[in-house]
PDB file of C-alpha atoms in Angstrom:
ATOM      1  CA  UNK A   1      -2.037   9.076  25.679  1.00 84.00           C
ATOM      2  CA  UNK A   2       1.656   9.997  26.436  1.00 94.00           C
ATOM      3  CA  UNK A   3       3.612  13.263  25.126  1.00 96.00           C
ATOM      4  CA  UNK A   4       4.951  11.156  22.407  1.00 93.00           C
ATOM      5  CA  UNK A   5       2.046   9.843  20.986  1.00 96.00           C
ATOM      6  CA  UNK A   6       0.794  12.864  20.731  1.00 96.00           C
ATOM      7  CA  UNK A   7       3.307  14.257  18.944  1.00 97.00           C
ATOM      8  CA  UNK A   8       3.725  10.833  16.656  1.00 98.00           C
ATOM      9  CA  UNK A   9      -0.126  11.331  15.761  1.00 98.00           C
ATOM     10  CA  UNK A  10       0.147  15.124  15.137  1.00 98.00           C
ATOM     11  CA  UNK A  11       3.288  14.348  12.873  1.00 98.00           C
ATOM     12  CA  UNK A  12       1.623  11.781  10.864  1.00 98.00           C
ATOM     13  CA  UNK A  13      -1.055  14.122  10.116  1.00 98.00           C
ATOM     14  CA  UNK A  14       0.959  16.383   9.045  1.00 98.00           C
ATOM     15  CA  UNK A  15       2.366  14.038   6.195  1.00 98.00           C
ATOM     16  CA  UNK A  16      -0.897  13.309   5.147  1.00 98.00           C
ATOM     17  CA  UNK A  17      -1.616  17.132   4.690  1.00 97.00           C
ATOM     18  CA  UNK A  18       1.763  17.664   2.930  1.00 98.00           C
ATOM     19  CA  UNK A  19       0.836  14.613   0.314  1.00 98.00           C
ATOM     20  CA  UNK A  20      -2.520  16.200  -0.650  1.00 97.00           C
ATOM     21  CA  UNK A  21      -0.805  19.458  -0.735  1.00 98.00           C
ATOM     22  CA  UNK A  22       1.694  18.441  -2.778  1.00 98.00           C
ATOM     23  CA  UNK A  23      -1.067  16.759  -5.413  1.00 98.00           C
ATOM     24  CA  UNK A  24      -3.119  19.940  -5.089  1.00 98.00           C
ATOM     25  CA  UNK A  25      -0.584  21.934  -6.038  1.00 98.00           C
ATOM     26  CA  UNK A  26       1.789  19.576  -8.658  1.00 98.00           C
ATOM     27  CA  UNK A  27       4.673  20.367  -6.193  1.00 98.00           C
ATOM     28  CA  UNK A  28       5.944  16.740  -6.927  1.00 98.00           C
ATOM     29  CA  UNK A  29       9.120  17.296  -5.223  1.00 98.00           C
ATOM     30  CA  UNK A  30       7.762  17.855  -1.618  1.00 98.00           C
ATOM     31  CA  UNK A  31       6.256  14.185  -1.923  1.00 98.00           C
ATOM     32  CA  UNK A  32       9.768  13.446  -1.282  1.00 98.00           C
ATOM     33  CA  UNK A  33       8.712  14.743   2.407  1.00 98.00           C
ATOM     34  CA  UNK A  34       5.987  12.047   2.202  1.00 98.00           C
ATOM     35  CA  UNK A  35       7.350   8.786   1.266  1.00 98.00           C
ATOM     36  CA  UNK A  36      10.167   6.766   2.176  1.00 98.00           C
ATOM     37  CA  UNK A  37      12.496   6.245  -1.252  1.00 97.00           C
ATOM     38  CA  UNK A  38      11.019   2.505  -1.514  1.00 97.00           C
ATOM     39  CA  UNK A  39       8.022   3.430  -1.091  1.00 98.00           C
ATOM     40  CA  UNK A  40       4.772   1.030  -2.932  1.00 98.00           C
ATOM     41  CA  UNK A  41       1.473   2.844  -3.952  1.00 98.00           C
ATOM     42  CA  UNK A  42      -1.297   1.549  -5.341  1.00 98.00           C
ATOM     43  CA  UNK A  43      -3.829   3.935  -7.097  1.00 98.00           C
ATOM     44  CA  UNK A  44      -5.007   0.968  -9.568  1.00 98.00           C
ATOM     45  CA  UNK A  45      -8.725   1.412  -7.594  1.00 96.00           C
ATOM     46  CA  UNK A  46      -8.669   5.015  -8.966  1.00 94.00           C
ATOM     47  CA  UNK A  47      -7.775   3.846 -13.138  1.00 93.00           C
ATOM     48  CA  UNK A  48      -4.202   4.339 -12.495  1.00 96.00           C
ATOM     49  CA  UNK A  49      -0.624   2.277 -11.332  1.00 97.00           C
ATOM     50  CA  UNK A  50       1.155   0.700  -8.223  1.00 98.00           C
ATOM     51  CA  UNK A  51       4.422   0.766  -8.350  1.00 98.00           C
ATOM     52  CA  UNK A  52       7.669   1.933  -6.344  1.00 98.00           C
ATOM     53  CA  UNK A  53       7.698   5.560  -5.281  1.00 98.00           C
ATOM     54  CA  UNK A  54      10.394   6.400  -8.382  1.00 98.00           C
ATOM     55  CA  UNK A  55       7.950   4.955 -10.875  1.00 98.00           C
ATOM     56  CA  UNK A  56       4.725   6.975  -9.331  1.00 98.00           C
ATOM     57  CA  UNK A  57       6.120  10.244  -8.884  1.00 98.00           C
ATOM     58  CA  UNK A  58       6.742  11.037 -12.695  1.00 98.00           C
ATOM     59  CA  UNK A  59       3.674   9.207 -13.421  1.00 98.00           C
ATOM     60  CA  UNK A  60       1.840  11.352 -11.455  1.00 98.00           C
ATOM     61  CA  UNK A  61       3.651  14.415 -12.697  1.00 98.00           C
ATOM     62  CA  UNK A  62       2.910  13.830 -15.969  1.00 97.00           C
ATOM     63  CA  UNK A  63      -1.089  11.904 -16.254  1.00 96.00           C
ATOM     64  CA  UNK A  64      -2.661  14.311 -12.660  1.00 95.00           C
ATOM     65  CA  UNK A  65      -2.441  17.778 -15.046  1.00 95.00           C
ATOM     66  CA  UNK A  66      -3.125  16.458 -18.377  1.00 93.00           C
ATOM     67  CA  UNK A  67      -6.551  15.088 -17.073  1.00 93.00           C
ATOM     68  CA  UNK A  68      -7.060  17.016 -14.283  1.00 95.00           C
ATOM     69  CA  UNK A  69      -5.618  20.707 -14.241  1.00 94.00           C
ATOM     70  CA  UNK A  70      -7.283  21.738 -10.522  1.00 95.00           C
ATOM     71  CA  UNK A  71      -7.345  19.596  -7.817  1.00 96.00           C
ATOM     72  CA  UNK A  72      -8.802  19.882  -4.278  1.00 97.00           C
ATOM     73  CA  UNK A  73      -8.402  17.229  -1.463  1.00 94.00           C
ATOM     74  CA  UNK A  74     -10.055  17.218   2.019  1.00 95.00           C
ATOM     75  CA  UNK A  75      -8.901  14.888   4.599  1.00 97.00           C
ATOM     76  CA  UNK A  76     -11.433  13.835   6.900  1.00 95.00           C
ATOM     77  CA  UNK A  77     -11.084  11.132   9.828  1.00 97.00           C
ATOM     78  CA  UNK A  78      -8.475   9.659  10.853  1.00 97.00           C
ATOM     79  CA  UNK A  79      -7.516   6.695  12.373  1.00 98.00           C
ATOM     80  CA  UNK A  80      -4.007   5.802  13.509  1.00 98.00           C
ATOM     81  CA  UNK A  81      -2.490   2.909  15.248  1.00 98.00           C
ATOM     82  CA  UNK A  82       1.049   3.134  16.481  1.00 98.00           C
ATOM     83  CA  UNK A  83       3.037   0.065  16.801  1.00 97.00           C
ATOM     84  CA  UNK A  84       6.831   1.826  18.038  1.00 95.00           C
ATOM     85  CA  UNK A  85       8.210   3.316  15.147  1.00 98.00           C
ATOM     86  CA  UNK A  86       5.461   2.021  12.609  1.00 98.00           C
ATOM     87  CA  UNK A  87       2.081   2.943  12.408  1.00 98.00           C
ATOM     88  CA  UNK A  88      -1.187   1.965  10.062  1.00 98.00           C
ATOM     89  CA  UNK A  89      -3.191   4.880   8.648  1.00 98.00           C
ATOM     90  CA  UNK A  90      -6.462   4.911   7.448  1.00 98.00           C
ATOM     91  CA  UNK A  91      -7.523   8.479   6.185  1.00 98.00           C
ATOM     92  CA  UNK A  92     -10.772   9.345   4.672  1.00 98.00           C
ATOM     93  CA  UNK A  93     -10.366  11.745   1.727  1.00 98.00           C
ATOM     94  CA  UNK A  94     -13.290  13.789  -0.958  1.00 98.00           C
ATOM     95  CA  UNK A  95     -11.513  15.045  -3.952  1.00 97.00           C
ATOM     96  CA  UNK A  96     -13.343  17.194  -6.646  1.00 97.00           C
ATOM     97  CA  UNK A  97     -10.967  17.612  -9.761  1.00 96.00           C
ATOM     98  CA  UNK A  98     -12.010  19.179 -12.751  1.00 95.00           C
ATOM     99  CA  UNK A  99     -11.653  17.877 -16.339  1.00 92.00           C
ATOM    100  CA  UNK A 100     -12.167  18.701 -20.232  1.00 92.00           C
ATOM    101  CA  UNK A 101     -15.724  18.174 -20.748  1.00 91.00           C
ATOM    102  CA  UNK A 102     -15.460  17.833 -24.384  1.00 90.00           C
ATOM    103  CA  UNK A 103     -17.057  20.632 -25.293  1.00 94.00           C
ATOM    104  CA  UNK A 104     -14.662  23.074 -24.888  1.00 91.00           C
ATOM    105  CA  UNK A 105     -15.710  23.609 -21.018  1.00 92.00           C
ATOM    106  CA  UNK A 106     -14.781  22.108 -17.821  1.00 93.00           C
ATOM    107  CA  UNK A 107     -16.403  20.076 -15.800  1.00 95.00           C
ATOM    108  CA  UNK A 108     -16.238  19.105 -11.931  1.00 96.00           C
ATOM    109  CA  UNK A 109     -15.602  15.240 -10.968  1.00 96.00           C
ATOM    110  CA  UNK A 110     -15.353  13.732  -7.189  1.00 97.00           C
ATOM    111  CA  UNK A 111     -13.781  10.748  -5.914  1.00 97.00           C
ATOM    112  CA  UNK A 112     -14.463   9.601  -2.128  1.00 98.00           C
ATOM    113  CA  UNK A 113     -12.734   7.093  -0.008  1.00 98.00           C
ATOM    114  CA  UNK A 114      -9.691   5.891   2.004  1.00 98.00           C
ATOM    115  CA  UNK A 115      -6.204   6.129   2.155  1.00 98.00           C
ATOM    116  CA  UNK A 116      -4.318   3.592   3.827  1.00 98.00           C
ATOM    117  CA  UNK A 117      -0.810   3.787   4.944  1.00 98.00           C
ATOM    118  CA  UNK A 118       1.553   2.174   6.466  1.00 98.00           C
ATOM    119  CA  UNK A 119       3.849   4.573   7.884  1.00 98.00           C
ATOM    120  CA  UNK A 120       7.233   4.431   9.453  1.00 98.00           C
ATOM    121  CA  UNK A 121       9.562   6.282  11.878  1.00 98.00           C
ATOM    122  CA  UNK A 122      12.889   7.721   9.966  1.00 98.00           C
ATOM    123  CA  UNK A 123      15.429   9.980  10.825  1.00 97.00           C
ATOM    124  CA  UNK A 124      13.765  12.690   8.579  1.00 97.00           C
ATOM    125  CA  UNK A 125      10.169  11.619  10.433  1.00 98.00           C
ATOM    126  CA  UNK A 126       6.881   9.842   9.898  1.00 98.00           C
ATOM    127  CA  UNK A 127       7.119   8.939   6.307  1.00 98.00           C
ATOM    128  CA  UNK A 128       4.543   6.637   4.178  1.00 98.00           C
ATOM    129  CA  UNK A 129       6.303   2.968   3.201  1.00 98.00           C
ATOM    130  CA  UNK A 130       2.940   2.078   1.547  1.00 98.00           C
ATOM    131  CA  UNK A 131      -0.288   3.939   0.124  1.00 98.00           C
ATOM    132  CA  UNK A 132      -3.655   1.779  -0.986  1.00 98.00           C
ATOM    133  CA  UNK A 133      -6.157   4.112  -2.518  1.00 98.00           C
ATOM    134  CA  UNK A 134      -9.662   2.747  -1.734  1.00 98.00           C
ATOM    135  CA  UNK A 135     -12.243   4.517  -4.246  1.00 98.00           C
ATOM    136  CA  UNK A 136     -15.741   4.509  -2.287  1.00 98.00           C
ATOM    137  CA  UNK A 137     -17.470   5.914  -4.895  1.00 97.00           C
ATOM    138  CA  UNK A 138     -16.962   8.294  -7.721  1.00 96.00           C
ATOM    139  CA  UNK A 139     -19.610  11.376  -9.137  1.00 96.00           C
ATOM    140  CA  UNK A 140     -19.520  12.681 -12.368  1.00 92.00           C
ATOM    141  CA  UNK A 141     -16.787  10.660 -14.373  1.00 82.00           C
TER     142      UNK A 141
END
């Protein structure tokens, strides 16, 4: 491994800590740091939408909080292959949430599986051009 792929693989890493940062926290702007502006999700695996990057990013913003006010994401393996300035992603991810529990409590829920992105080289840096959720399995919901 060469200086550069180094740095390319400690780069994209980064992004993947800034999205699940960014969804932690409901800082919806610095998801802007994440994708590219054309950017196609996919989160239908999870119960929600695919769509372009404009159509997610207010979707998100407005359905994450109302269902699920605290949100935790851990990143676990990953695997990258570079290809230039392109790369594929797969990311393994655990993400406890918790939700109304109807009566008048909360209650914790997890969702496990992978992310996969395809990511590309800009002049701002690695950014994702596509996400796939992949739901593994689910607890408590």
């Amino acid at each position: 491994m060469d200086l550069q792929e180094i740095s390319d693989r400690l780069e994209i890493a980064d992004v993947l800590t800034r999205y699940t940062r960014a969804i932690d926290t409901g800082d919806w702007d610095r998801l802007d740091t994440v994708f590219t502006p054309e950017a196609e999700i996919d989160y239908t695996t999870s119960g929600g939408i695919a769509g372009t990057y404009p159509q997610i990013k207010p979707w998100l913003a407005e359905m994450l909080p109302a269902f699920f006010p605290r949100r935790m994401h851990t990143i676990g393996q990953l695997e990258i292959d570079l290809w230039g300035d392109e790369a594929g992603v797969t990311a393994y991810f655990h993400n406890p949430m918790t939700m109304d529990d109807g009566h008048g409590g909360d209650k914790v829920v997890e969702i496990g599986g992978l992310y996969h992105h395809t990511m590309a080289r800009t002049p701002d840096g690695w950014r994702s051009r596509r996400l796939r959720e992949e739901v593994v399995w689910r607890r408590n919901i």
